[in-house]
Tab-separated table of C-alpha atoms in Angstrom:
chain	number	residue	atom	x	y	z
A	30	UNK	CA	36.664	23.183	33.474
A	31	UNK	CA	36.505	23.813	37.380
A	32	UNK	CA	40.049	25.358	37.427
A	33	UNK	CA	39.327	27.546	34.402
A	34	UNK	CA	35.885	29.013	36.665
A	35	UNK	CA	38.277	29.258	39.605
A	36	UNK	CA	40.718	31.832	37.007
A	37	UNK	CA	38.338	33.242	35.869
A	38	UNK	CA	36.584	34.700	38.898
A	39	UNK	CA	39.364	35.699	40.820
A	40	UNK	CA	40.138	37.873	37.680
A	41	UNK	CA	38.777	41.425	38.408
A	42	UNK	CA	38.172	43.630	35.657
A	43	UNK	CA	38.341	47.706	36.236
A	44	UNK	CA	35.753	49.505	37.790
A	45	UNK	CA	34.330	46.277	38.487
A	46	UNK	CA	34.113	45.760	42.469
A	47	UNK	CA	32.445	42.105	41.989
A	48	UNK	CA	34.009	39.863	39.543
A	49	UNK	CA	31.287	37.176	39.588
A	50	UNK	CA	29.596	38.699	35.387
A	51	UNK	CA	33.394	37.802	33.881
A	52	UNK	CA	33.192	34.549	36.061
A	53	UNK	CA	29.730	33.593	34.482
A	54	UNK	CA	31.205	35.537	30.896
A	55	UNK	CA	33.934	33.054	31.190
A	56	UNK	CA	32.156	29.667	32.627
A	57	UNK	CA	29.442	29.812	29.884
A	58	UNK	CA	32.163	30.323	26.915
A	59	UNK	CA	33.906	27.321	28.052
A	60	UNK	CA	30.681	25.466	28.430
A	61	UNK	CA	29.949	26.762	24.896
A	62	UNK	CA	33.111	25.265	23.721
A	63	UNK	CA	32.858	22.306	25.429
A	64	UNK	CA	29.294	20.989	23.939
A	65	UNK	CA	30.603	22.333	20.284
A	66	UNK	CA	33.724	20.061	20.904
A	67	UNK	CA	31.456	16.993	21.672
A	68	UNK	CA	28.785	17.664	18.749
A	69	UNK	CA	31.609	18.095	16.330
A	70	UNK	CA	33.446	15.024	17.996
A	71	UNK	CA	29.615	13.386	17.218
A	72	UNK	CA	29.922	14.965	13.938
A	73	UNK	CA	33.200	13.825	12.846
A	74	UNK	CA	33.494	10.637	14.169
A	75	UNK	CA	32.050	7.245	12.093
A	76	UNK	CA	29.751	4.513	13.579
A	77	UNK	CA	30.292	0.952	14.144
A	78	UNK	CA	27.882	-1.372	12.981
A	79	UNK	CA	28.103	-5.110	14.444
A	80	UNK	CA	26.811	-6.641	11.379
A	81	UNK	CA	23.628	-9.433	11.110
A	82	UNK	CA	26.068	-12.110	10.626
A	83	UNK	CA	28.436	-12.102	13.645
A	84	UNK	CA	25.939	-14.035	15.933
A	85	UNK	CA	25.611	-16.482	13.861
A	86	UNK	CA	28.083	-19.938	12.799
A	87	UNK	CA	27.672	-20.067	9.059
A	88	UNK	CA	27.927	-16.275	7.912
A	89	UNK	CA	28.707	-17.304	4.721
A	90	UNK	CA	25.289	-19.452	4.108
A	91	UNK	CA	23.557	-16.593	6.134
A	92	UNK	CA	24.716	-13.749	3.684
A	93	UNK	CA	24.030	-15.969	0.340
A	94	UNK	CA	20.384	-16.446	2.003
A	95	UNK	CA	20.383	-12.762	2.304
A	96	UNK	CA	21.408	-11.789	-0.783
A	97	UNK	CA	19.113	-14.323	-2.627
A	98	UNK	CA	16.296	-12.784	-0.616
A	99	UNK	CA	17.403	-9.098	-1.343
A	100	UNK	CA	17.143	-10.102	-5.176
A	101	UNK	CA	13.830	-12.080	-4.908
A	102	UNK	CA	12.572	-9.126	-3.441
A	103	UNK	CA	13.452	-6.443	-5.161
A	104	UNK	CA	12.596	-8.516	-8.638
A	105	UNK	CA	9.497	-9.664	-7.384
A	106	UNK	CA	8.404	-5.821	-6.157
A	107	UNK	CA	10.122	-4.575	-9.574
A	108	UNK	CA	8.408	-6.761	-11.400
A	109	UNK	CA	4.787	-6.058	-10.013
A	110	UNK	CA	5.363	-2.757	-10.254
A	111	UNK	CA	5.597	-2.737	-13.781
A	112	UNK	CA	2.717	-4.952	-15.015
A	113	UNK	CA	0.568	-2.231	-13.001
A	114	UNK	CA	2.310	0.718	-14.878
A	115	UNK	CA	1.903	-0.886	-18.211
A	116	UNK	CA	-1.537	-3.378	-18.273
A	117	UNK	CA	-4.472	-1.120	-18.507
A	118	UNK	CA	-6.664	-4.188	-16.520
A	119	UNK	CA	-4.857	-3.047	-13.682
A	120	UNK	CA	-5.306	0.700	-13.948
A	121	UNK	CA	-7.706	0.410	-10.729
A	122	UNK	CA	-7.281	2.296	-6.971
A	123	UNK	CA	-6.441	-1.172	-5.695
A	124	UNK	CA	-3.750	-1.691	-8.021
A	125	UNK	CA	-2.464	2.117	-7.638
A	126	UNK	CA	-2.253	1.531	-3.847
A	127	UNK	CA	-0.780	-1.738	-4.295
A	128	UNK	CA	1.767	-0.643	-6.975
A	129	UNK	CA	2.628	2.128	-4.132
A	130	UNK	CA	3.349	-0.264	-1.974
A	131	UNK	CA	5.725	-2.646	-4.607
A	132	UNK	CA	7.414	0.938	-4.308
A	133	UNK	CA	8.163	1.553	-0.821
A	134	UNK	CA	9.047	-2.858	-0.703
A	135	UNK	CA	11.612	-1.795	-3.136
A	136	UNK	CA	13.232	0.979	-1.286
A	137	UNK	CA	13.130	-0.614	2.562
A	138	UNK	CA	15.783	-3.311	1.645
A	139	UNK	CA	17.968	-0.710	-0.523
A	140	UNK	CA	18.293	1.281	2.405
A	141	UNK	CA	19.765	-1.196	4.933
A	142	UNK	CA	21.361	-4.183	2.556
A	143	UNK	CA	23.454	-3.306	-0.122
A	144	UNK	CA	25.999	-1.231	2.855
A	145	UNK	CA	25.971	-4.829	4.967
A	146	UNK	CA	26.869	-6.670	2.416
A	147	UNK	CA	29.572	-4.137	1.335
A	148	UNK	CA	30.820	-4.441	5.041
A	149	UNK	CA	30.356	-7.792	4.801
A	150	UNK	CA	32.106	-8.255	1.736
A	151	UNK	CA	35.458	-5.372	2.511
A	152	UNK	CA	35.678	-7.003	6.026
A	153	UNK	CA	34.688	-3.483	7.562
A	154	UNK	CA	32.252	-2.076	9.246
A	155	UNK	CA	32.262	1.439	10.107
A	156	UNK	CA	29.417	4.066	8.506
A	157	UNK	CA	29.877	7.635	8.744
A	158	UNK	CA	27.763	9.937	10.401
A	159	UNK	CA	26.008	11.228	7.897
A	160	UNK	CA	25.130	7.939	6.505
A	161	UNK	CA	23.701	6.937	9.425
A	162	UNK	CA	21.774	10.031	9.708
A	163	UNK	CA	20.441	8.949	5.887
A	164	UNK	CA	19.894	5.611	6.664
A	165	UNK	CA	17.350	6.549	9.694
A	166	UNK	CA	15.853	8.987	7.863
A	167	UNK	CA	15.027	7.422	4.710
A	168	UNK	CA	14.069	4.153	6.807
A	169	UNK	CA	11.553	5.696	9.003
A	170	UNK	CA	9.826	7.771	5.885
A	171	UNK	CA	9.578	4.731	4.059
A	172	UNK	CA	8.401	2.580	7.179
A	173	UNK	CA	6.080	5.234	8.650
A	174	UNK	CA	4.668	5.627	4.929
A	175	UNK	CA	3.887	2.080	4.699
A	176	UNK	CA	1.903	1.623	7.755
A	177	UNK	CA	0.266	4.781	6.497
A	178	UNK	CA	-0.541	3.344	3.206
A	179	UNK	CA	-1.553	-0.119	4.435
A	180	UNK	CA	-4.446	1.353	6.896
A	181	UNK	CA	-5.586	3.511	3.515
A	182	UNK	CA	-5.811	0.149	0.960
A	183	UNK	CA	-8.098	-1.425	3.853
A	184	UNK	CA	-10.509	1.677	3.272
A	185	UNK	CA	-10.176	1.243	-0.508
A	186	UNK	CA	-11.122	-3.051	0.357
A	187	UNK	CA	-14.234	-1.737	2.850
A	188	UNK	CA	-15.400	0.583	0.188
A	189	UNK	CA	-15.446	-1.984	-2.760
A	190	UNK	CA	-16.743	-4.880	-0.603
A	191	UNK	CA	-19.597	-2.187	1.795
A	192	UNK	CA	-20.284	0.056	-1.002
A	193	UNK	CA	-19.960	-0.912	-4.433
A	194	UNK	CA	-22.002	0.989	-6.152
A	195	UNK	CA	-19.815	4.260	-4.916
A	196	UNK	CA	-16.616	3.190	-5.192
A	197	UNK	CA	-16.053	5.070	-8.600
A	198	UNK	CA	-16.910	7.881	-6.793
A	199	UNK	CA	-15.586	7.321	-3.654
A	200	UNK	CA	-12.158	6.242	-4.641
A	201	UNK	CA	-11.901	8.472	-8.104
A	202	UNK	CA	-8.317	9.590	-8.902
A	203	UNK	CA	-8.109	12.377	-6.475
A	204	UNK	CA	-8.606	10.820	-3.340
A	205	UNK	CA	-6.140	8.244	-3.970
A	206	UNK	CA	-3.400	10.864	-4.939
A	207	UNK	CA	-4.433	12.252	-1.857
A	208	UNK	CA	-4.077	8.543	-0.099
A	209	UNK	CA	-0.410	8.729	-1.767
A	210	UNK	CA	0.425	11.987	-0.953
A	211	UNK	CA	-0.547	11.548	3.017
A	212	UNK	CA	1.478	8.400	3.722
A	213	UNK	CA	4.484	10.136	2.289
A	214	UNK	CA	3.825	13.153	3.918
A	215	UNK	CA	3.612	11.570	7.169
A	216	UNK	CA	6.330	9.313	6.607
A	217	UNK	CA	8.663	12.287	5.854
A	218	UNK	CA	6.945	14.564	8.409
A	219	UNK	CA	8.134	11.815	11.359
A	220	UNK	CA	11.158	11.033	9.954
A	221	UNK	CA	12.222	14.694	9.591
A	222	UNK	CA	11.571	14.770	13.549
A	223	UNK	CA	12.804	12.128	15.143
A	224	UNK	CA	16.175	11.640	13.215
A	225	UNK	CA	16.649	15.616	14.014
A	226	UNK	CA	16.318	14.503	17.862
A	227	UNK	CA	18.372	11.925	17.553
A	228	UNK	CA	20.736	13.423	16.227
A	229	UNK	CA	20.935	15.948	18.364
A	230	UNK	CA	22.547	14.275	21.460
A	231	UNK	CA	26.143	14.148	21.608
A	232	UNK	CA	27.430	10.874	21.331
A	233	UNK	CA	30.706	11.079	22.920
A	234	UNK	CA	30.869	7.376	24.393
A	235	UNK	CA	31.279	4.021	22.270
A	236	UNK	CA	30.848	4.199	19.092
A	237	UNK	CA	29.772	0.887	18.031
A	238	UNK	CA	25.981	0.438	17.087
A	239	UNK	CA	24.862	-2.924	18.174
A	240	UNK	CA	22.690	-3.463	14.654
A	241	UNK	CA	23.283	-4.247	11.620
A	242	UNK	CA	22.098	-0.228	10.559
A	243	UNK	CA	21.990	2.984	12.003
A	244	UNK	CA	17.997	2.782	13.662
A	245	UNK	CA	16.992	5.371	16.461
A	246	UNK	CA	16.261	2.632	19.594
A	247	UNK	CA	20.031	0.779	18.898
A	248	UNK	CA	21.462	4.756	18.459
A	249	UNK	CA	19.981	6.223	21.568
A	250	UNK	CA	21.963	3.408	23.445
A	251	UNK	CA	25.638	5.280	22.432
A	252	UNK	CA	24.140	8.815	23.818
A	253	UNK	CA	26.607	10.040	26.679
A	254	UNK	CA	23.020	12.492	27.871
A	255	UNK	CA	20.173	11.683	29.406
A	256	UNK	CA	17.732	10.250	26.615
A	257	UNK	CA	14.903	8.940	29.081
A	258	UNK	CA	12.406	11.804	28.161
A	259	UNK	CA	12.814	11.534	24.255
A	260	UNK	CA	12.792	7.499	24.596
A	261	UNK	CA	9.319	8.243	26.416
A	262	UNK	CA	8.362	10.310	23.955
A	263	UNK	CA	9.392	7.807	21.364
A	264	UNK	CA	7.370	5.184	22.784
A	265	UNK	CA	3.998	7.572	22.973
A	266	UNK	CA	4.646	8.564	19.609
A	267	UNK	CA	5.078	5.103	18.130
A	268	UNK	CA	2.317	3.868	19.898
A	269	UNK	CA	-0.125	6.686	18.141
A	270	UNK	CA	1.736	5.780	14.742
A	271	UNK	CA	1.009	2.158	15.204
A	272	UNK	CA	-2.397	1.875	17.082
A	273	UNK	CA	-4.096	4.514	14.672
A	274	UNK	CA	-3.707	2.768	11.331
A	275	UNK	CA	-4.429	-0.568	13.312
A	276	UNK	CA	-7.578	0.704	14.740
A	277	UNK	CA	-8.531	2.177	11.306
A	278	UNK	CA	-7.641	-1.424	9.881
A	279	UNK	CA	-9.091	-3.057	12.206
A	280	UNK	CA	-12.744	-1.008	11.629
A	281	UNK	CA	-12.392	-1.820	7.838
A	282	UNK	CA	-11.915	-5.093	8.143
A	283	UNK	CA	-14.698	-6.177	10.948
A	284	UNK	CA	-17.243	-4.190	8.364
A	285	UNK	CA	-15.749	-6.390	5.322
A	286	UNK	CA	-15.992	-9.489	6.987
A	287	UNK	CA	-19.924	-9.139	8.315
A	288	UNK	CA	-20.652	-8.033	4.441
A	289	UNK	CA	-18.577	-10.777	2.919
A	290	UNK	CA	-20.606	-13.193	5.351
A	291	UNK	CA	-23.766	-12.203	3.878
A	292	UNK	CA	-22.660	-12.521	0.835
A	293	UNK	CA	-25.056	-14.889	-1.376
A	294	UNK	CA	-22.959	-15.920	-4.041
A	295	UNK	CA	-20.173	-18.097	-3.321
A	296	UNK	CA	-17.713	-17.070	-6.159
A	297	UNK	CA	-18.217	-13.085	-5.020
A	298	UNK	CA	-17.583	-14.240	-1.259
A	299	UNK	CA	-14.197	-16.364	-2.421
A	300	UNK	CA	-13.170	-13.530	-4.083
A	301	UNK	CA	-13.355	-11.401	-1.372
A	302	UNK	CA	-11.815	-13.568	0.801
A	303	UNK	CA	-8.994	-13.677	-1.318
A	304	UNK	CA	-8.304	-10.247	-1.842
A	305	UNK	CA	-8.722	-9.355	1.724
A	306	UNK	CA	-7.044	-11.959	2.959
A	307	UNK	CA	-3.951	-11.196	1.458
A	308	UNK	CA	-3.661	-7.515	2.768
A	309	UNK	CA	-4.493	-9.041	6.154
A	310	UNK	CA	-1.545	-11.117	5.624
A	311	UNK	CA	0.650	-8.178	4.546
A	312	UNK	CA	-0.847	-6.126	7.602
A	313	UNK	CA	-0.074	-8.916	9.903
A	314	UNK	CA	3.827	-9.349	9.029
A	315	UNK	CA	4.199	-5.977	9.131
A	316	UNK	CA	2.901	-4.121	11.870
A	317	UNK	CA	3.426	-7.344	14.001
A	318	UNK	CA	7.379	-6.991	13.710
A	319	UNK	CA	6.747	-2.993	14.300
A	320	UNK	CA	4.652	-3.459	17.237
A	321	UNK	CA	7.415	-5.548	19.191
A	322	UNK	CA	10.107	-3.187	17.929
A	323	UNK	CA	8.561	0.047	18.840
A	324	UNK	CA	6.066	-0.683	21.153
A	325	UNK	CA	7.643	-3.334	23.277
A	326	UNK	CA	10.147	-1.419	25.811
A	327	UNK	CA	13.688	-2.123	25.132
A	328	UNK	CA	14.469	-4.354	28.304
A	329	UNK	CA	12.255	-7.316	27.301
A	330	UNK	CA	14.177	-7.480	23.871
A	331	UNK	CA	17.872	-8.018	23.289
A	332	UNK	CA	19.988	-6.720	20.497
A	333	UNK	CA	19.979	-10.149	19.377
A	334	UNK	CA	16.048	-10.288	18.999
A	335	UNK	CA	15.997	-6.692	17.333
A	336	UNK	CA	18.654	-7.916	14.212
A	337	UNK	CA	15.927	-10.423	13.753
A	338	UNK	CA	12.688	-8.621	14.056
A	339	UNK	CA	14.007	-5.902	11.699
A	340	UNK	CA	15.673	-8.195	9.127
A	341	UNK	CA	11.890	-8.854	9.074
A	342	UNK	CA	10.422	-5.973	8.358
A	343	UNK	CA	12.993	-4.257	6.106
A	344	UNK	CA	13.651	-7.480	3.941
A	345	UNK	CA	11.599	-10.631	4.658
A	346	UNK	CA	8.258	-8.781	4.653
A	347	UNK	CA	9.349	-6.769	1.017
A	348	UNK	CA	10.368	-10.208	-0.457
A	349	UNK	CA	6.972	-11.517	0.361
A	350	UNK	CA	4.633	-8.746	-0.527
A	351	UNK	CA	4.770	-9.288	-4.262
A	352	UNK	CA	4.353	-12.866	-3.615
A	353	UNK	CA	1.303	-13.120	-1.517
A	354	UNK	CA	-0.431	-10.609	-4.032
A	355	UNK	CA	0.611	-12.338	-7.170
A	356	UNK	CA	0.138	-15.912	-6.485
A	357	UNK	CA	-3.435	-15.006	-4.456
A	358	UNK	CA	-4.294	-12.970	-7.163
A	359	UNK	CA	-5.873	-14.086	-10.463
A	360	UNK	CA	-6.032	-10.515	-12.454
A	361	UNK	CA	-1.711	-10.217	-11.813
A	362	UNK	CA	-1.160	-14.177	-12.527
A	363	UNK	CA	-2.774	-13.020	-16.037
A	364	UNK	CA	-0.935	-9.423	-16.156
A	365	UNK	CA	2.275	-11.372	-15.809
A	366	UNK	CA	1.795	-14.938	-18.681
A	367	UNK	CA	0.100	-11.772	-20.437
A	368	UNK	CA	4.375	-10.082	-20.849
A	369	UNK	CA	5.686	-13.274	-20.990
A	370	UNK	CA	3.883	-14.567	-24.032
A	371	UNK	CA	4.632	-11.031	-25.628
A	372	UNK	CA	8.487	-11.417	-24.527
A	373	UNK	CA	8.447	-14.885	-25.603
A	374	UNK	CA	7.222	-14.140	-29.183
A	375	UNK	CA	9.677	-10.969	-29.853
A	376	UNK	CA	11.999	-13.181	-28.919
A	377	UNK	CA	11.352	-15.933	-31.726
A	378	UNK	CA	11.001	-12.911	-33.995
């Protein structure tokens, strides 16, 4: 590039005494060039993903685990899903948030699983760039959108438990489309954003991702520019993501538990315990794997520790969601003998 400057200026056009505007003319077509040969180099080039199983001894035990948790999961989520559709005792805001939910559980695992186990299975392990670009976007809508939605249900759980006698009102049909509609919004809205930015850099050095799926921190590492300023702004950002819906969860939940403890009745405060304590447990797996992903700078964490924490989040916590709600929860153990009685006696018809 320096001895196509060095042509270029001592090339002197008529009527021209200084030759320093083709100079410039020249250096900043080259330049031009150069940055569209590294985005299309970016562009045309496929990632390499390490895999979750190649720091590990048994892969094959560690990929049947996986698997058998990928279809407990997405059964489980499927499943739950359904009996809130179809059983009209269910056909409550709680449930509609919660069947939301059993919705985004079934999409964070379909995103990231089925292509390691086909790399698994073909021996390879290379993803192009644009499904990278897919997989980050449609991971961080559906992971922004769940935090989102998990900070609303704990308003729905203060309004029944703190105000009763207006929860028809206060949680009618329209403000929980509206509940629905904002955590997708938002999860697009971020996604749209900061997979844009990422993408944007040139990634012109190695191409291997160390992660088991294309996620912004692990990508940012394979940028040949600087990335210090977005990774800032990354960490501000998911800080406000995180520590909003926390702080709103965390208000909900310190109101629920002084009315729960002056609760007289003993079967009304069991009950409330039970509900509440299972979206506290959802709420806790969740935004504690988040928090030391996104909040916790990348030097105290290893690549190691971040195949772990987000196996977590994208497939241990969906696999349990439909399980802590079901077996905590009488009105969904009932849903569910409620089909299988019906499916048992079309059966023996």
């Amino acid at each position: 590039m320096i001895k196509q400057w060095r042509l270029a200026y001592e090339i002197k056009l008529p009527h021209h005494r200084d030759p320093l505007p083709k100079a410039l003319f020249f250096w900043q077509v080259n330049d031009v060039t150069w940055r569209m040969g590294v985005a299309n180099q970016s562009m045309a080039s496929d990632f390499i993903l390490v895999g979750l199983f190649s720091h590990s001894g048994p892969h094959l035990v560690l990929f049947s685990l996986v698997c058998a948790m990928f279809t407990t999961g997405l059964l489980g989520n499927t499943i739950l899903f359904f009996l809130i559709w179809t059983d009209t005792r269910l056909h409550s805001p709680m449930y509609f948030l919660l069947g939301q939910l059993s919705l985004l559980d079934i999409g964070f695992p379909l995103v990231t699983i089925p292509k390691m186990a086909a790399n698994f299975l073909q021996g390879g392990s290379s993803i192009s760039f644009g499904g990278c670009a897919a997989q980050m976007f449609f991971l961080m809508s559906v992971g922004v959108s769940e935090g989102v939605l998990l900070s609303l249900m704990s308003y729905d759980r203060y309004v029944a438990v703190c105000h009763p006698l207006h929860y028809a009102m206060l949680m009618r049909p329209q403000v929980c489309l509206l509940m629905v509609g904002t955590s997708w919004f938002s999860g697009v809205l971020v996604a749209s954003i900061q997979t844009s930015i990422t993408l944007h850099f040139p990634y012109c050095a190695s191409r291997t991702v160390d992660h088991f799926f294309c996620e912004v921190p692990a990508l940012l590492k394979l940028s040949c520019a600087d990335t210090s300023t977005y990774e800032l702004a990354l960490s501000v950002s998911g800080v406000l993501i995180l520590l909003l819906p926390i702080s709103l969860i965390a208000t909900s939940y310190s109101h629920v538990l002084g009315a729960v403890l002056r609760m007289r009745s003993a079967e009304a405060r069991r009950k409330a315990f039970t509900t509440c304590s299972s979206h506290i447990t959802v709420v806790g797996l969740f935004y504690g794997a988040a928090v030391f992903m996104y909040m916790v700078p990348g030097t105290y964490h290893s690549p190691q520790q971040d195949n772990v924490v987000s196996l977590f989040y994208s497939l241990i916590t969906p696999t349990l969601n439909p399980l802590i709600y079901s077996l905590r929860n009488r009105e969904v153990q009932v849903a569910l003998v409620k089909v299988l009685s019906r499916a048992g006696v079309r059966s023996k018809r």
